[in-house]
Each structure stands twice: as C-alpha cells, then as structure tokens.
PDB file of C-alpha atoms in Angstrom:
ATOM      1  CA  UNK A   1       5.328   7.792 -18.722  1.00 93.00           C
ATOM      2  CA  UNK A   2       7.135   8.989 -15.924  1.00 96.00           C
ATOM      3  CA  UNK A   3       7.979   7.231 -12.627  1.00 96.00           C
ATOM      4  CA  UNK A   4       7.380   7.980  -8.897  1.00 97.00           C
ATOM      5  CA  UNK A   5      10.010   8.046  -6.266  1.00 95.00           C
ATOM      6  CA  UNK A   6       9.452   9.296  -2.536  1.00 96.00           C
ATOM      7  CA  UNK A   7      11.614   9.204   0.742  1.00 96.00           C
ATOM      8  CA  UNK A   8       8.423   9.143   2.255  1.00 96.00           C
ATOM      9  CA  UNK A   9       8.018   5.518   1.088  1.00 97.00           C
ATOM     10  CA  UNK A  10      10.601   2.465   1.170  1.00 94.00           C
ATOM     11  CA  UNK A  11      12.884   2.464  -1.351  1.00 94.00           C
ATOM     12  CA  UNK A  12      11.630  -0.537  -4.203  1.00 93.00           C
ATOM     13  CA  UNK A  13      14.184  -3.449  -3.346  1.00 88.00           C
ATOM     14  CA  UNK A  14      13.844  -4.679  -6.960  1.00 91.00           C
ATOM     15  CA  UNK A  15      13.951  -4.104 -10.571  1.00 95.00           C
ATOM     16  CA  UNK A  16      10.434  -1.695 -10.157  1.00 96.00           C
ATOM     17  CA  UNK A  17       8.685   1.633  -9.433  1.00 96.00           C
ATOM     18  CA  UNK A  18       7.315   2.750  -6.365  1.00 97.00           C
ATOM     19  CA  UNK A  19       4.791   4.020  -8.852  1.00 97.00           C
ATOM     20  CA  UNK A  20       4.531   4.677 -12.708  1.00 98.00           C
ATOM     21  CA  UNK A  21       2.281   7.671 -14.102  1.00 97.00           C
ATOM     22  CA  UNK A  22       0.853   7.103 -17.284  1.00 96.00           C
ATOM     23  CA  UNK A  23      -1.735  10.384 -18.191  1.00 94.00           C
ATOM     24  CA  UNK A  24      -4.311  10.550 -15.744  1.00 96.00           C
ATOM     25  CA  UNK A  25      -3.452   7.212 -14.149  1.00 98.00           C
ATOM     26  CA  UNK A  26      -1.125   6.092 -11.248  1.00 98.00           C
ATOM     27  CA  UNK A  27       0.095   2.524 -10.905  1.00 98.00           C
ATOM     28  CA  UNK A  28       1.407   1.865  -7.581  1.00 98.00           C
ATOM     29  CA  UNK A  29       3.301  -0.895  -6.897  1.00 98.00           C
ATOM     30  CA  UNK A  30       2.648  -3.240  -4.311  1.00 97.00           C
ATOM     31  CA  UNK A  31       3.622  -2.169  -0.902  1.00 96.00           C
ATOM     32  CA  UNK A  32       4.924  -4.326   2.349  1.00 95.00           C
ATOM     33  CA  UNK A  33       5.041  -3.028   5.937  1.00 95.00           C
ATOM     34  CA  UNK A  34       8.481  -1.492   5.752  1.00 94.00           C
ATOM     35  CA  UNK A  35       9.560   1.839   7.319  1.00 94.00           C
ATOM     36  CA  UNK A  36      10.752   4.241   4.747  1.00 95.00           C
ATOM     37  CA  UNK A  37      14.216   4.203   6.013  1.00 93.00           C
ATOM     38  CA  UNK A  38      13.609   0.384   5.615  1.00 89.00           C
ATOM     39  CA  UNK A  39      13.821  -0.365   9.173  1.00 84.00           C
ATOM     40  CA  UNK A  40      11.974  -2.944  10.774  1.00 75.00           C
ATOM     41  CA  UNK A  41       8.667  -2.480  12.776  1.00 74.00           C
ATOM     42  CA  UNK A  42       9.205  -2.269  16.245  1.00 67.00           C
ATOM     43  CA  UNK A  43       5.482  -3.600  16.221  1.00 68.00           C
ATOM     44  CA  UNK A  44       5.112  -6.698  13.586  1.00 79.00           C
ATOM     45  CA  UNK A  45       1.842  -7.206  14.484  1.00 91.00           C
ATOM     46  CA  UNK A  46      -0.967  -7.383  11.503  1.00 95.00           C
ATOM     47  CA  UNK A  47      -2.429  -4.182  12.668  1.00 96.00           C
ATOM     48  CA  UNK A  48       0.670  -2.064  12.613  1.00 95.00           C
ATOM     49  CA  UNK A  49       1.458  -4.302   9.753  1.00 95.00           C
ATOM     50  CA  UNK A  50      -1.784  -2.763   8.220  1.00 97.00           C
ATOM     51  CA  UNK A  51      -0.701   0.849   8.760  1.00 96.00           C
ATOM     52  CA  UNK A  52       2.259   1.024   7.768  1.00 96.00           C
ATOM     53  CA  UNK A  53       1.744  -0.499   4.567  1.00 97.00           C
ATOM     54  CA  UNK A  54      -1.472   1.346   3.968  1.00 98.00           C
ATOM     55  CA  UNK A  55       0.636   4.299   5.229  1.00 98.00           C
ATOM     56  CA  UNK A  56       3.549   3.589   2.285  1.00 98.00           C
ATOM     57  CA  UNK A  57       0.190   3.301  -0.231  1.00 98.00           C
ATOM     58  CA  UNK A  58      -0.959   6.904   0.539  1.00 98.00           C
ATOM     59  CA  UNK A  59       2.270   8.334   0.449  1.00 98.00           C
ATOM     60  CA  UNK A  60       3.201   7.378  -2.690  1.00 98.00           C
ATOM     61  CA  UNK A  61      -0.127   8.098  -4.109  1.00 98.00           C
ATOM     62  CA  UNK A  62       0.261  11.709  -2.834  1.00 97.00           C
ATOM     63  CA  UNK A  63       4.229  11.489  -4.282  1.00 97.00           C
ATOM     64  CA  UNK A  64       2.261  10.914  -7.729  1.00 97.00           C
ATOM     65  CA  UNK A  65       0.453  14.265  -7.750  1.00 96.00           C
ATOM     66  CA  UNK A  66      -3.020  11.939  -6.691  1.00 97.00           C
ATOM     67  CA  UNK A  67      -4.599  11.453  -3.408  1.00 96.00           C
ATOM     68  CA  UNK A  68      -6.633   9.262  -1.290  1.00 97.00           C
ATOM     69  CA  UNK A  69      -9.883  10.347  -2.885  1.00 97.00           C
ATOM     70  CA  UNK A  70      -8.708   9.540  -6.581  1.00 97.00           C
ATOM     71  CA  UNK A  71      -7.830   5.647  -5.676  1.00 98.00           C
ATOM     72  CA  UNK A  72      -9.629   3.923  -8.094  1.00 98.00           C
ATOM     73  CA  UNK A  73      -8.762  -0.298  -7.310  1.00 98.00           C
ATOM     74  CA  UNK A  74      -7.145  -0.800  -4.824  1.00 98.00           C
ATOM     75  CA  UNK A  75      -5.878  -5.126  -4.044  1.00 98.00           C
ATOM     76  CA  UNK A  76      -4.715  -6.090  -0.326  1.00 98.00           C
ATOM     77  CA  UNK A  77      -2.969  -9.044  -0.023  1.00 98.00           C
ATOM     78  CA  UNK A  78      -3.040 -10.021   3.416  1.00 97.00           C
ATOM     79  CA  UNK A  79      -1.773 -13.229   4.908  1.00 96.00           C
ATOM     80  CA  UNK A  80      -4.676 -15.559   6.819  1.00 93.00           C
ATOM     81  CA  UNK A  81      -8.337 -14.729   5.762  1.00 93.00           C
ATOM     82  CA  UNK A  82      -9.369 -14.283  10.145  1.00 95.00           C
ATOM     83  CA  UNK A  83      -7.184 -11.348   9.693  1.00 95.00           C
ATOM     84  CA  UNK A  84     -10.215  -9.415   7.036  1.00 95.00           C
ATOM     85  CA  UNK A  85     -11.806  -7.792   9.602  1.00 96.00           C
ATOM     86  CA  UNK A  86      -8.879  -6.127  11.458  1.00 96.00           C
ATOM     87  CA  UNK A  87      -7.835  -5.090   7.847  1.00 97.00           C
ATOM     88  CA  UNK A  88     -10.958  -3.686   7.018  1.00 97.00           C
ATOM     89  CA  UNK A  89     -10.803  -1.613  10.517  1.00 97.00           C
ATOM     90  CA  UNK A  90      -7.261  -0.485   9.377  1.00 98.00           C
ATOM     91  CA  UNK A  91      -8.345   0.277   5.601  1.00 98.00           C
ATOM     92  CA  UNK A  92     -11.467   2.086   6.450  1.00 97.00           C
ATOM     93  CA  UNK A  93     -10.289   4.012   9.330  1.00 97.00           C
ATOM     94  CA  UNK A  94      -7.225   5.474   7.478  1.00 97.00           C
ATOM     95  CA  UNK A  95      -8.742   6.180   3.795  1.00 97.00           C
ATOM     96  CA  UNK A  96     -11.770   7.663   5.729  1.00 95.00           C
ATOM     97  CA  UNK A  97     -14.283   8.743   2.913  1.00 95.00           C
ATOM     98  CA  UNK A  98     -12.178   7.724   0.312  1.00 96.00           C
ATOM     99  CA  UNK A  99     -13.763   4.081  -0.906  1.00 96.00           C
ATOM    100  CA  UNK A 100     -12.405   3.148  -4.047  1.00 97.00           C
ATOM    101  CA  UNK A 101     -13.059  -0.595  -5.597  1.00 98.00           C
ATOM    102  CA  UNK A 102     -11.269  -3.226  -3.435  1.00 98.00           C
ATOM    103  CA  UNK A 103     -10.275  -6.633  -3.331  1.00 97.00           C
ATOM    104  CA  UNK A 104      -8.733  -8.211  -0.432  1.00 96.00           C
ATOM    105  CA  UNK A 105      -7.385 -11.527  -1.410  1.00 97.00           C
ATOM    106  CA  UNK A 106      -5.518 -14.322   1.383  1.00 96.00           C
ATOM    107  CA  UNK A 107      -2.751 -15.618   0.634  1.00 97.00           C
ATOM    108  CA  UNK A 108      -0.574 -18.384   2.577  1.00 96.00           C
ATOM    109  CA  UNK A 109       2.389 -16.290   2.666  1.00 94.00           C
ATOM    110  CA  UNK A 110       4.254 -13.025   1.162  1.00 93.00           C
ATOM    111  CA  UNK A 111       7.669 -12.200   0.945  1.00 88.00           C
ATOM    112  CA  UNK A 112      10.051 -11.893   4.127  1.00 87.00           C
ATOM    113  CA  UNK A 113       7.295 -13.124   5.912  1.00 89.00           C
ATOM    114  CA  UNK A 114       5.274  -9.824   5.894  1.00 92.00           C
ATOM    115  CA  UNK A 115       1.781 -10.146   6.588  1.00 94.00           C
ATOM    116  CA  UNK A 116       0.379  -7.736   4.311  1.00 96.00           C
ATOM    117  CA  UNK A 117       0.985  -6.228   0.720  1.00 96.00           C
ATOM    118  CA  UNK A 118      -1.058  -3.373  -1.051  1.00 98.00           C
ATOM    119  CA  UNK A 119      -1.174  -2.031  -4.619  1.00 98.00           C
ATOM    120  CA  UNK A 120      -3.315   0.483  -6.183  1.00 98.00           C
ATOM    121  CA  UNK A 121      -4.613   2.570  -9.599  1.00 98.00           C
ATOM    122  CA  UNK A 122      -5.295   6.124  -8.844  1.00 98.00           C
ATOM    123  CA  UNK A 123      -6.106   8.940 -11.165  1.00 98.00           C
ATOM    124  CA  UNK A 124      -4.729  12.249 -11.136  1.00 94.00           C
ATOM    125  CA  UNK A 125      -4.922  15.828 -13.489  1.00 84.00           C
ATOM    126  CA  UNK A 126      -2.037  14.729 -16.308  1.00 69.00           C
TER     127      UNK A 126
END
C-alpha cells in the first residue's frame, strides 16, 4: 500500500490520506470544498461548493496514477436533498463521459458547515 499526497488538493486536516493505493485500486478520501492552499471560497455557494470539491476529487484521483474514466463508486454527501439536481448539473458536467456508480446521500449537516463532501474508488495499472 502506498499513500497519495498532492498540492493540487487540500492538505488532509486529520489523522488520514488524501488517498491510499492498494494494487489496482484507489481509495480516496472524502473531500470538502476547500482550496488547496486551504483558503476559503470566495464563493460558498453549493454550486462552487460542488466544484471545488469535485475539483479536489479529480485531482487526487489523477495524483494516484488513475483518472476520471477509471472512477469506479463514487458517494456525494451533500447537505439538503433540493440541492440533487444542481449537484447532478455540477457532477455530470465536470466528469463528462466518465459515469461511474454513484450515490448521493443528504445529510443535515457536514463538518465546518460545508455543504458538500465526496469520496471515491478508482482503479488504476498497479
């Protein structure tokens, strides 16, 4: 096993991985709408909330030696079940053809108030 760890990401603010590599597979941890340099959002709204954490998602994927196309599950966490749809928008419009198994699952809050959270399983050549 081997971990992951990109600038291109946020730094993990815990006792974790921004991703652990076992073989073929990549186990992302979950990922909140923080800038990599762990600034705040000048936009906290749930769409930018969306992208950015999507955005943290694909970069560590690609940090892993995977890529969009080789997500296999991915789980969204988003805060407020009206906000689906505009996640969906978000999800579909940056993975493009990429359309691994999903779950999106509301919750009544996440941590530091974020909006959204993201975690994935990729695959990638060992």
């Amino acid at each position: 096993m081997s971990t992951v760890l990109t600038d291109l990401a946020p730094k993990p603010a815990g006792h974790y991985s921004q991703a652990v590599v076992s073989g073929a597979h990549v186990f992302i941890s979950g990922q909140l709408p923080i800038r990599p340099d762990g600034r705040a959002l000048d936009d906290d709204g749930f769409e930018a909330q969306a992208r950015q954490a999507i955005q943290n998602l694909l970069e560590v994927v690609r940090a892993a030696g995977s890529s969009p196309q080789q997500l296999v599950k991915v789980t969204a966490y988003i805060v407020g079940i009206a906000n689906w749809p505009r996640f969906n928008a978000v999800y579909a419009s940056m993975l493009g053809d990429a359309c691994p198994a999903r779950s999106v699952v509301p919750v009544p809050e996440l941590h530091y108030g974020y909006l959204v959270e993201i975690d994935a399983i990729a695959v990638r050549e060992p």
